[in-house]
Amino acid sequence: MDLPAYVSNQQNSEPESQISHLSLDIGGSLIKLVYFSRNDHSHRDDDEQRSQNESLCFSDNDTSQPVPEGRLHFTKFETSKINDCLEFIRSKKLRLGGFHDCTAPSSDKIFIKATGGGAYKFADLFKERLGISLDKEDEMDCLVTGANFLLKAVHQEAFTYLDGQKEFVQIDHNDLYPYLLVNIGSGVSMIKVDGDGKFERVSGTNLGGGTFWGLGRLLTKCKNFDELLELSHQGNNRVVDMLVGDIYGGTDYAKIGLSATTIASSFGKAISDNKELEDYRPEDFSRSLLRMISNNIGQISYLNALRFGLKRIFFAGFFIRGHAYTMDTISVAVHFWSKGEAKAMFLRHEGFLGALGAFKSYEKQSLMA
């Protein structure tokens, strides 16, 4: 396994004295947690033992990346199930991974670094249930800081994926900037990164992971994102998508370079088919929806890279989840619109940029000792 595995909720426990520096990224759909354990000899399950040579090790719903003098742990929860997240923090005593306000030595308040809109929305809930205050960090700052950290510090972090072939990309730290960071969460932000702390959000789209999840839930009755993603494996988007070949009698539109299999209109066949919603298979809806959103993101991303003359496009966010079809669709879109001149690149720790950026903010305040 060389991509993150998100499995059951069973957790290993850590000695409470070893936990430090918990950080949160509370988004509209998911809550991402990163915390540091100073004990690098903690229990490893069988998967971890088999993965000792990889930069990302695995345990149940909790992935760990070896770091000097300890380990960084990664986990996630649906925002709608925030009570599960709070119970996880309480049961593992992760509140001890915060810090006290150095400007008020007598204060017993514990602060935890947090980013994302939920850091504001749920601040009172964290204080009421866990007795901790959320020290809020800017969302875009954290995304860029997390991306820069991964691209500079983690071996084989970035890779391309096209036609089922995954290839790791060697990053020249002296030639990293500028690049376009495309973070696909509930919505999509496109950020031009010129250096550490130097960035500009140049574009975005409201058609992102939340769109896939929301529309997918209405069309398929799936209860969660992973179930919807799994359903797409079994689907055939051509059942509901109108292709160029459907319009041109099965042939290409060669003059402008469109093959017969090119999608002319997502969900377009529903216009002429004499069918009701229940006559379609949910898996075909899921496949079509995933392709529609991934194609759209890939196209808009390349056009923004072209706009600013950027050669590197990194895609991140939990919408991707290491899903082969999603990555392939985004890659094909970038390849098509760039006429092969640009490549989509993905990150192994794709969903944790914001949480990692918040984690790194402890360092700015000399709290990493």
mmCIF file of C-alpha atoms in Angstrom:
data_model
loop_
_atom_site.group_PDB
_atom_site.id
_atom_site.type_symbol
_atom_site.label_atom_id
_atom_site.label_comp_id
_atom_site.label_asym_id
_atom_site.label_seq_id
_atom_site.Cartn_x
_atom_site.Cartn_y
_atom_site.Cartn_z
ATOM 1 C CA MET A 1 0.000 0.000 0.000
ATOM 2 C CA ASP A 2 1.468 3.330 -0.983
ATOM 3 C CA LEU A 3 -1.556 5.610 -0.637
ATOM 4 C CA PRO A 4 -3.441 6.428 2.556
ATOM 5 C CA ALA A 5 -5.931 3.793 3.657
ATOM 6 C CA TYR A 6 -9.041 5.024 5.452
ATOM 7 C CA VAL A 7 -10.562 2.062 7.213
ATOM 8 C CA SER A 8 -12.280 1.319 10.523
ATOM 9 C CA ASN A 9 -12.549 3.467 13.647
ATOM 10 C CA GLN A 10 -10.516 1.163 15.874
ATOM 11 C CA GLN A 11 -7.663 3.149 17.416
ATOM 12 C CA ASN A 12 -4.397 2.416 19.169
ATOM 13 C CA SER A 13 -3.815 4.351 22.384
ATOM 14 C CA GLU A 14 -0.783 6.486 23.163
ATOM 15 C CA PRO A 15 0.721 7.147 26.604
ATOM 16 C CA GLU A 16 -0.817 10.497 27.546
ATOM 17 C CA SER A 17 2.561 12.010 28.448
ATOM 18 C CA GLN A 18 3.776 11.391 24.893
ATOM 19 C CA ILE A 19 1.054 13.285 23.006
ATOM 20 C CA SER A 20 1.807 16.830 21.921
ATOM 21 C CA HIS A 21 0.816 19.461 19.389
ATOM 22 C CA LEU A 22 -2.660 18.526 18.246
ATOM 23 C CA SER A 23 -3.925 20.573 15.297
ATOM 24 C CA LEU A 24 -7.293 20.586 13.534
ATOM 25 C CA ASP A 25 -8.658 21.546 10.139
ATOM 26 C CA ILE A 26 -12.440 21.746 10.476
ATOM 27 C CA GLY A 27 -14.015 21.979 7.049
ATOM 28 C CA GLY A 28 -17.578 21.931 5.816
ATOM 29 C CA SER A 29 -17.506 18.175 5.167
ATOM 30 C CA LEU A 30 -14.575 16.735 7.123
ATOM 31 C CA ILE A 31 -12.521 17.352 10.247
ATOM 32 C CA LYS A 32 -8.838 16.515 9.822
ATOM 33 C CA LEU A 33 -6.558 15.958 12.834
ATOM 34 C CA VAL A 34 -2.775 15.880 13.051
ATOM 35 C CA TYR A 35 -0.983 15.185 16.316
ATOM 36 C CA PHE A 36 2.539 14.363 17.383
ATOM 37 C CA SER A 37 3.616 11.399 19.498
ATOM 38 C CA ARG A 38 7.087 11.582 21.024
ATOM 39 C CA ASN A 39 7.307 7.807 21.355
ATOM 40 C CA ASP A 40 8.573 6.480 18.040
ATOM 41 C CA HIS A 41 8.583 2.909 19.347
ATOM 42 C CA SER A 42 4.823 2.775 19.741
ATOM 43 C CA HIS A 43 2.817 -0.275 18.731
ATOM 44 C CA ARG A 44 2.758 -1.129 15.037
ATOM 45 C CA ASP A 45 0.180 -3.427 13.538
ATOM 46 C CA ASP A 46 0.906 -5.969 10.784
ATOM 47 C CA ASP A 47 0.353 -3.459 7.991
ATOM 48 C CA GLU A 48 2.855 -1.111 9.579
ATOM 49 C CA GLN A 49 5.433 -3.875 9.918
ATOM 50 C CA ARG A 50 5.110 -4.575 6.197
ATOM 51 C CA SER A 51 5.370 -0.874 5.380
ATOM 52 C CA GLN A 52 8.491 0.107 7.320
ATOM 53 C CA ASN A 53 10.265 1.320 4.178
ATOM 54 C CA GLU A 54 7.434 3.605 3.143
ATOM 55 C CA SER A 55 7.075 7.200 4.295
ATOM 56 C CA LEU A 56 3.475 6.575 5.324
ATOM 57 C CA CYS A 57 2.655 3.747 7.715
ATOM 58 C CA PHE A 58 -0.803 2.414 8.448
ATOM 59 C CA SER A 59 -3.044 1.611 11.374
ATOM 60 C CA ASP A 60 -6.813 1.453 11.700
ATOM 61 C CA ASN A 61 -8.240 4.827 10.609
ATOM 62 C CA ASP A 62 -5.044 6.419 11.824
ATOM 63 C CA THR A 63 -2.081 6.842 9.475
ATOM 64 C CA SER A 64 1.372 7.688 10.774
ATOM 65 C CA GLN A 65 4.422 9.208 9.157
ATOM 66 C CA PRO A 66 7.723 8.611 10.983
ATOM 67 C CA VAL A 67 9.359 11.861 12.062
ATOM 68 C CA PRO A 68 12.485 12.562 14.153
ATOM 69 C CA GLU A 69 11.966 11.731 17.845
ATOM 70 C CA GLY A 70 8.395 10.632 17.245
ATOM 71 C CA ARG A 71 5.551 10.246 14.814
ATOM 72 C CA LEU A 72 2.951 12.410 13.143
ATOM 73 C CA HIS A 73 -0.493 10.833 13.246
ATOM 74 C CA PHE A 74 -3.321 11.617 10.827
ATOM 75 C CA THR A 75 -7.020 10.891 11.161
ATOM 76 C CA LYS A 76 -10.364 12.317 9.988
ATOM 77 C CA PHE A 77 -14.059 12.506 10.861
ATOM 78 C CA GLU A 78 -17.139 13.694 9.033
ATOM 79 C CA THR A 79 -18.021 17.168 10.273
ATOM 80 C CA SER A 80 -21.627 16.027 10.720
ATOM 81 C CA LYS A 81 -20.251 13.514 13.257
ATOM 82 C CA ILE A 82 -18.273 16.040 15.254
ATOM 83 C CA ASN A 83 -19.290 14.336 18.496
ATOM 84 C CA ASP A 84 -17.257 11.302 17.418
ATOM 85 C CA CYS A 85 -14.275 13.595 16.905
ATOM 86 C CA LEU A 86 -14.705 15.161 20.337
ATOM 87 C CA GLU A 87 -14.924 11.727 21.945
ATOM 88 C CA PHE A 88 -11.773 10.637 20.090
ATOM 89 C CA ILE A 89 -9.872 13.668 21.401
ATOM 90 C CA ARG A 90 -11.192 13.058 24.920
ATOM 91 C CA SER A 91 -10.485 9.301 24.960
ATOM 92 C CA LYS A 92 -6.909 9.690 23.683
ATOM 93 C CA LYS A 93 -6.330 12.727 25.907
ATOM 94 C CA LEU A 94 -5.287 14.749 22.883
ATOM 95 C CA ARG A 95 -6.292 17.954 24.633
ATOM 96 C CA LEU A 96 -2.875 17.630 26.286
ATOM 97 C CA GLY A 97 -1.437 18.388 22.853
ATOM 98 C CA GLY A 98 -2.315 22.047 23.220
ATOM 99 C CA PHE A 99 -0.498 24.899 24.923
ATOM 100 C CA HIS A 100 -1.058 27.440 27.677
ATOM 101 C CA ASP A 101 -1.200 31.144 26.958
ATOM 102 C CA CYS A 102 2.308 32.386 27.733
ATOM 103 C CA THR A 103 1.012 35.932 28.188
ATOM 104 C CA ALA A 104 -1.089 34.769 31.124
ATOM 105 C CA PRO A 105 1.063 32.306 33.107
ATOM 106 C CA SER A 106 -1.579 31.843 35.774
ATOM 107 C CA SER A 107 -4.217 30.851 33.229
ATOM 108 C CA ASP A 108 -5.259 27.194 33.061
ATOM 109 C CA LYS A 109 -6.720 27.606 29.569
ATOM 110 C CA ILE A 110 -5.504 25.094 26.983
ATOM 111 C CA PHE A 111 -5.275 26.259 23.372
ATOM 112 C CA ILE A 112 -5.277 24.020 20.295
ATOM 113 C CA LYS A 113 -4.225 25.200 16.857
ATOM 114 C CA ALA A 114 -7.125 25.030 14.404
ATOM 115 C CA THR A 115 -8.030 26.239 10.935
ATOM 116 C CA GLY A 116 -11.018 26.098 8.585
ATOM 117 C CA GLY A 117 -14.470 27.629 8.956
ATOM 118 C CA GLY A 118 -15.381 25.136 11.657
ATOM 119 C CA ALA A 119 -12.722 26.621 13.932
ATOM 120 C CA TYR A 120 -15.128 29.554 14.270
ATOM 121 C CA LYS A 121 -18.391 27.662 14.003
ATOM 122 C CA PHE A 122 -17.590 25.052 16.644
ATOM 123 C CA ALA A 123 -15.315 27.057 18.967
ATOM 124 C CA ASP A 124 -17.903 27.163 21.755
ATOM 125 C CA LEU A 125 -18.570 23.436 21.449
ATOM 126 C CA PHE A 126 -14.891 22.573 21.922
ATOM 127 C CA LYS A 127 -14.703 24.847 24.953
ATOM 128 C CA GLU A 128 -17.884 23.435 26.467
ATOM 129 C CA ARG A 129 -17.174 19.751 25.866
ATOM 130 C CA LEU A 130 -13.383 19.565 26.206
ATOM 131 C CA GLY A 131 -12.413 22.736 28.023
ATOM 132 C CA ILE A 132 -10.074 23.848 25.236
ATOM 133 C CA SER A 133 -9.930 27.051 23.225
ATOM 134 C CA LEU A 134 -9.223 26.981 19.507
ATOM 135 C CA ASP A 135 -6.330 29.218 18.478
ATOM 136 C CA LYS A 136 -7.400 30.038 14.931
ATOM 137 C CA GLU A 137 -4.988 30.114 12.008
ATOM 138 C CA ASP A 138 -5.850 31.438 8.545
ATOM 139 C CA GLU A 139 -7.111 28.691 6.228
ATOM 140 C CA MET A 140 -5.170 29.682 3.099
ATOM 141 C CA ASP A 141 -1.981 30.270 5.091
ATOM 142 C CA CYS A 142 -2.269 26.752 6.496
ATOM 143 C CA LEU A 143 -2.965 25.112 3.127
ATOM 144 C CA VAL A 144 0.121 26.684 1.558
ATOM 145 C CA THR A 145 2.330 26.036 4.595
ATOM 146 C CA GLY A 146 1.235 22.402 4.650
ATOM 147 C CA ALA A 147 1.866 21.962 0.916
ATOM 148 C CA ASN A 148 5.300 23.602 1.043
ATOM 149 C CA PHE A 149 6.262 21.458 4.031
ATOM 150 C CA LEU A 150 5.249 18.208 2.305
ATOM 151 C CA LEU A 151 6.905 19.062 -1.000
ATOM 152 C CA LYS A 152 10.173 19.952 0.715
ATOM 153 C CA ALA A 153 10.335 17.489 3.601
ATOM 154 C CA VAL A 154 8.633 14.257 2.538
ATOM 155 C CA HIS A 155 10.321 11.891 0.106
ATOM 156 C CA GLN A 156 8.118 10.820 -2.821
ATOM 157 C CA GLU A 157 5.269 13.098 -1.812
ATOM 158 C CA ALA A 158 4.203 14.196 -5.307
ATOM 159 C CA PHE A 159 3.248 11.892 -8.164
ATOM 160 C CA THR A 160 1.458 11.797 -11.495
ATOM 161 C CA TYR A 161 -1.307 9.368 -12.384
ATOM 162 C CA LEU A 162 -2.428 8.737 -15.964
ATOM 163 C CA ASP A 163 -3.826 5.652 -17.703
ATOM 164 C CA GLY A 164 -3.398 3.639 -14.530
ATOM 165 C CA GLN A 165 0.297 4.475 -14.230
ATOM 166 C CA LYS A 166 1.594 6.168 -11.102
ATOM 167 C CA GLU A 167 4.983 7.873 -11.225
ATOM 168 C CA PHE A 168 6.629 9.748 -8.373
ATOM 169 C CA VAL A 169 7.981 13.190 -9.225
ATOM 170 C CA GLN A 170 11.380 14.382 -8.050
ATOM 171 C CA ILE A 171 10.947 17.892 -6.649
ATOM 172 C CA ASP A 172 13.841 20.326 -6.999
ATOM 173 C CA HIS A 173 13.550 22.449 -3.856
ATOM 174 C CA ASN A 174 15.417 25.252 -5.597
ATOM 175 C CA ASP A 175 12.941 25.273 -8.466
ATOM 176 C CA LEU A 176 9.654 24.613 -6.675
ATOM 177 C CA TYR A 177 8.052 28.032 -7.128
ATOM 178 C CA PRO A 178 5.815 29.233 -8.562
ATOM 179 C CA TYR A 179 3.117 26.555 -8.688
ATOM 180 C CA LEU A 180 -0.666 26.266 -8.622
ATOM 181 C CA LEU A 181 -2.182 24.520 -5.617
ATOM 182 C CA VAL A 182 -5.693 23.204 -6.231
ATOM 183 C CA ASN A 183 -7.334 22.226 -2.964
ATOM 184 C CA ILE A 184 -10.544 20.239 -3.488
ATOM 185 C CA GLY A 185 -12.642 20.163 -0.351
ATOM 186 C CA SER A 186 -16.340 20.938 -0.133
ATOM 187 C CA GLY A 187 -15.559 23.655 -2.678
ATOM 188 C CA VAL A 188 -12.357 24.274 -4.631
ATOM 189 C CA SER A 189 -9.646 26.905 -4.087
ATOM 190 C CA MET A 190 -6.898 27.574 -6.635
ATOM 191 C CA ILE A 191 -3.871 29.236 -5.108
ATOM 192 C CA LYS A 192 -0.815 30.629 -6.892
ATOM 193 C CA VAL A 193 2.145 29.933 -4.612
ATOM 194 C CA ASP A 194 5.292 32.039 -5.088
ATOM 195 C CA GLY A 195 7.193 31.042 -1.943
ATOM 196 C CA ASP A 196 6.937 30.530 1.800
ATOM 197 C CA GLY A 197 4.153 32.828 2.928
ATOM 198 C CA LYS A 198 3.800 34.263 -0.583
ATOM 199 C CA PHE A 199 0.586 33.258 -2.291
ATOM 200 C CA GLU A 200 -2.647 34.498 -3.831
ATOM 201 C CA ARG A 201 -5.983 32.754 -4.223
ATOM 202 C CA VAL A 202 -6.538 33.353 -7.928
ATOM 203 C CA SER A 203 -9.677 31.327 -8.589
ATOM 204 C CA GLY A 204 -11.941 28.529 -7.460
ATOM 205 C CA THR A 205 -15.250 26.830 -8.096
ATOM 206 C CA ASN A 206 -18.249 25.920 -5.998
ATOM 207 C CA LEU A 207 -18.441 22.543 -7.759
ATOM 208 C CA GLY A 208 -16.286 20.367 -5.523
ATOM 209 C CA GLY A 209 -16.405 17.492 -3.089
ATOM 210 C CA GLY A 210 -19.515 18.842 -1.384
ATOM 211 C CA THR A 211 -21.297 18.900 -4.746
ATOM 212 C CA PHE A 212 -20.368 15.281 -5.445
ATOM 213 C CA TRP A 213 -21.430 14.198 -1.971
ATOM 214 C CA GLY A 214 -24.640 16.257 -1.861
ATOM 215 C CA LEU A 215 -25.973 15.482 -5.331
ATOM 216 C CA GLY A 216 -24.775 11.907 -5.027
ATOM 217 C CA ARG A 217 -26.660 11.426 -1.798
ATOM 218 C CA LEU A 218 -29.870 12.717 -3.405
ATOM 219 C CA LEU A 219 -29.466 10.588 -6.534
ATOM 220 C CA THR A 220 -28.217 7.339 -4.983
ATOM 221 C CA LYS A 221 -29.248 7.359 -1.298
ATOM 222 C CA CYS A 222 -25.639 6.622 -0.300
ATOM 223 C CA LYS A 223 -25.027 7.516 3.341
ATOM 224 C CA ASN A 224 -21.412 8.685 3.131
ATOM 225 C CA PHE A 225 -18.712 9.842 0.735
ATOM 226 C CA ASP A 226 -16.742 6.595 0.696
ATOM 227 C CA GLU A 227 -19.847 4.565 -0.118
ATOM 228 C CA LEU A 228 -20.621 6.921 -3.011
ATOM 229 C CA LEU A 229 -17.038 6.701 -4.270
ATOM 230 C CA GLU A 230 -17.107 2.915 -4.085
ATOM 231 C CA LEU A 231 -20.394 2.870 -6.007
ATOM 232 C CA SER A 232 -18.752 4.770 -8.876
ATOM 233 C CA HIS A 233 -16.419 1.797 -9.454
ATOM 234 C CA GLN A 234 -19.397 -0.222 -10.670
ATOM 235 C CA GLY A 235 -20.954 2.494 -12.851
ATOM 236 C CA ASN A 236 -20.991 3.338 -16.548
ATOM 237 C CA ASN A 237 -21.287 7.069 -17.160
ATOM 238 C CA ARG A 238 -22.123 6.520 -20.840
ATOM 239 C CA VAL A 239 -25.574 5.381 -19.821
ATOM 240 C CA VAL A 240 -26.458 8.916 -18.713
ATOM 241 C CA ASP A 241 -23.845 11.134 -20.399
ATOM 242 C CA MET A 242 -24.378 12.353 -23.964
ATOM 243 C CA LEU A 243 -21.241 11.670 -26.011
ATOM 244 C CA VAL A 244 -20.020 13.272 -29.225
ATOM 245 C CA GLY A 245 -20.729 9.943 -30.923
ATOM 246 C CA ASP A 246 -24.360 10.098 -29.789
ATOM 247 C CA ILE A 247 -24.712 13.363 -31.701
ATOM 248 C CA TYR A 248 -22.604 12.419 -34.754
ATOM 249 C CA GLY A 249 -24.003 8.946 -35.341
ATOM 250 C CA GLY A 250 -21.153 7.086 -33.631
ATOM 251 C CA THR A 251 -18.332 8.946 -35.380
ATOM 252 C CA ASP A 252 -15.704 11.433 -34.225
ATOM 253 C CA TYR A 253 -15.875 15.172 -34.786
ATOM 254 C CA ALA A 254 -12.365 14.971 -36.171
ATOM 255 C CA LYS A 255 -12.143 18.517 -37.493
ATOM 256 C CA ILE A 256 -11.908 19.951 -33.983
ATOM 257 C CA GLY A 257 -10.252 16.926 -32.388
ATOM 258 C CA LEU A 258 -13.197 15.435 -30.513
ATOM 259 C CA SER A 259 -13.422 11.651 -30.403
ATOM 260 C CA ALA A 260 -16.752 9.856 -30.424
ATOM 261 C CA THR A 261 -16.266 9.001 -26.738
ATOM 262 C CA THR A 262 -15.800 12.624 -25.629
ATOM 263 C CA ILE A 263 -18.539 13.746 -23.243
ATOM 264 C CA ALA A 264 -20.623 16.423 -24.954
ATOM 265 C CA SER A 265 -23.083 16.851 -22.074
ATOM 266 C CA SER A 266 -22.952 15.323 -18.600
ATOM 267 C CA PHE A 267 -26.305 13.702 -17.794
ATOM 268 C CA GLY A 268 -27.391 14.768 -21.302
ATOM 269 C CA LYS A 269 -29.049 11.456 -22.212
ATOM 270 C CA ALA A 270 -31.649 12.039 -19.528
ATOM 271 C CA ILE A 271 -33.156 14.678 -21.816
ATOM 272 C CA SER A 272 -34.175 12.231 -24.543
ATOM 273 C CA ASP A 273 -34.471 8.959 -22.622
ATOM 274 C CA ASN A 274 -38.040 8.170 -21.727
ATOM 275 C CA LYS A 275 -37.025 7.230 -18.212
ATOM 276 C CA GLU A 276 -37.716 8.299 -14.665
ATOM 277 C CA LEU A 277 -35.132 8.601 -11.883
ATOM 278 C CA GLU A 278 -35.826 5.093 -10.602
ATOM 279 C CA ASP A 279 -35.158 3.634 -14.064
ATOM 280 C CA TYR A 280 -31.451 4.488 -13.830
ATOM 281 C CA ARG A 281 -28.812 2.631 -11.824
ATOM 282 C CA PRO A 282 -27.364 4.593 -8.870
ATOM 283 C CA GLU A 283 -23.848 3.479 -9.782
ATOM 284 C CA ASP A 284 -24.158 5.098 -13.237
ATOM 285 C CA PHE A 285 -25.209 8.380 -11.620
ATOM 286 C CA SER A 286 -22.247 8.191 -9.254
ATOM 287 C CA ARG A 287 -19.788 7.562 -12.099
ATOM 288 C CA SER A 288 -21.204 10.380 -14.245
ATOM 289 C CA LEU A 289 -21.226 12.832 -11.342
ATOM 290 C CA LEU A 290 -17.640 12.013 -10.375
ATOM 291 C CA ARG A 291 -16.468 12.460 -13.944
ATOM 292 C CA MET A 292 -18.382 15.721 -14.434
ATOM 293 C CA ILE A 293 -16.882 17.355 -11.355
ATOM 294 C CA SER A 294 -13.354 15.994 -11.912
ATOM 295 C CA ASN A 295 -13.331 17.119 -15.559
ATOM 296 C CA ASN A 296 -14.531 20.579 -14.590
ATOM 297 C CA ILE A 297 -11.863 20.980 -11.897
ATOM 298 C CA GLY A 298 -9.107 19.756 -14.219
ATOM 299 C CA GLN A 299 -10.101 22.170 -16.989
ATOM 300 C CA ILE A 300 -10.461 25.254 -14.765
ATOM 301 C CA SER A 301 -7.170 24.446 -13.039
ATOM 302 C CA TYR A 302 -5.236 24.251 -16.287
ATOM 303 C CA LEU A 303 -6.777 27.475 -17.589
ATOM 304 C CA ASN A 304 -5.628 29.244 -14.422
ATOM 305 C CA ALA A 305 -2.142 27.757 -14.747
ATOM 306 C CA LEU A 306 -2.078 28.987 -18.345
ATOM 307 C CA ARG A 307 -3.289 32.413 -17.230
ATOM 308 C CA PHE A 308 -0.296 32.842 -14.913
ATOM 309 C CA GLY A 309 2.255 30.862 -16.908
ATOM 310 C CA LEU A 310 2.572 28.127 -14.257
ATOM 311 C CA LYS A 311 4.103 24.786 -15.197
ATOM 312 C CA ARG A 312 3.256 22.851 -12.036
ATOM 313 C CA ILE A 313 -0.254 22.033 -10.830
ATOM 314 C CA PHE A 314 -0.628 20.146 -7.536
ATOM 315 C CA PHE A 315 -4.048 18.734 -6.644
ATOM 316 C CA ALA A 316 -4.942 18.035 -3.033
ATOM 317 C CA GLY A 317 -7.935 17.679 -0.733
ATOM 318 C CA PHE A 318 -10.022 14.767 0.497
ATOM 319 C CA PHE A 319 -12.191 14.729 -2.632
ATOM 320 C CA ILE A 320 -9.361 12.795 -4.314
ATOM 321 C CA ARG A 321 -8.654 10.162 -1.626
ATOM 322 C CA GLY A 322 -6.151 8.358 -3.823
ATOM 323 C CA HIS A 323 -9.072 7.269 -6.016
ATOM 324 C CA ALA A 324 -7.702 6.045 -9.360
ATOM 325 C CA TYR A 325 -10.641 7.132 -11.525
ATOM 326 C CA THR A 326 -10.754 10.612 -9.981
ATOM 327 C CA MET A 327 -7.024 11.164 -10.501
ATOM 328 C CA ASP A 328 -7.143 9.760 -14.001
ATOM 329 C CA THR A 329 -10.073 11.998 -14.984
ATOM 330 C CA ILE A 330 -8.350 15.137 -13.656
ATOM 331 C CA SER A 331 -5.113 14.127 -15.397
ATOM 332 C CA VAL A 332 -6.862 13.514 -18.721
ATOM 333 C CA ALA A 333 -8.566 16.919 -18.503
ATOM 334 C CA VAL A 334 -5.255 18.714 -17.872
ATOM 335 C CA HIS A 335 -3.547 16.694 -20.622
ATOM 336 C CA PHE A 336 -6.353 17.379 -23.116
ATOM 337 C CA TRP A 337 -6.629 21.126 -22.582
ATOM 338 C CA SER A 338 -2.864 21.648 -22.430
ATOM 339 C CA LYS A 339 -2.322 19.468 -25.522
ATOM 340 C CA GLY A 340 0.038 17.350 -23.457
ATOM 341 C CA GLU A 341 2.195 20.244 -22.259
ATOM 342 C CA ALA A 342 1.088 20.120 -18.605
ATOM 343 C CA LYS A 343 0.673 17.310 -16.095
ATOM 344 C CA ALA A 344 -1.544 17.029 -13.052
ATOM 345 C CA MET A 345 0.373 16.121 -9.899
ATOM 346 C CA PHE A 346 -1.086 14.715 -6.708
ATOM 347 C CA LEU A 347 0.046 14.533 -3.078
ATOM 348 C CA ARG A 348 0.179 11.431 -0.922
ATOM 349 C CA HIS A 349 -0.987 13.341 2.177
ATOM 350 C CA GLU A 350 -3.554 15.141 0.054
ATOM 351 C CA GLY A 351 -6.241 15.772 2.656
ATOM 352 C CA PHE A 352 -4.109 17.064 5.517
ATOM 353 C CA LEU A 353 -2.516 20.237 4.159
ATOM 354 C CA GLY A 354 -4.555 22.581 6.354
ATOM 355 C CA ALA A 355 -4.064 20.514 9.502
ATOM 356 C CA LEU A 356 -0.315 20.257 8.810
ATOM 357 C CA GLY A 357 -0.122 24.006 8.280
ATOM 358 C CA ALA A 358 -1.853 24.567 11.610
ATOM 359 C CA PHE A 359 0.590 22.093 13.184
ATOM 360 C CA LYS A 360 3.537 24.041 11.758
ATOM 361 C CA SER A 361 2.165 27.233 13.321
ATOM 362 C CA TYR A 362 3.223 25.917 16.739
ATOM 363 C CA GLU A 363 6.770 26.321 15.425
ATOM 364 C CA LYS A 364 6.204 30.014 14.672
ATOM 365 C CA GLN A 365 5.395 30.607 18.312
ATOM 366 C CA SER A 366 8.366 28.547 19.551
ATOM 367 C CA LEU A 367 6.007 25.905 20.914
ATOM 368 C CA MET A 368 7.617 22.877 19.249
ATOM 369 C CA ALA A 369 10.136 22.125 21.954
#
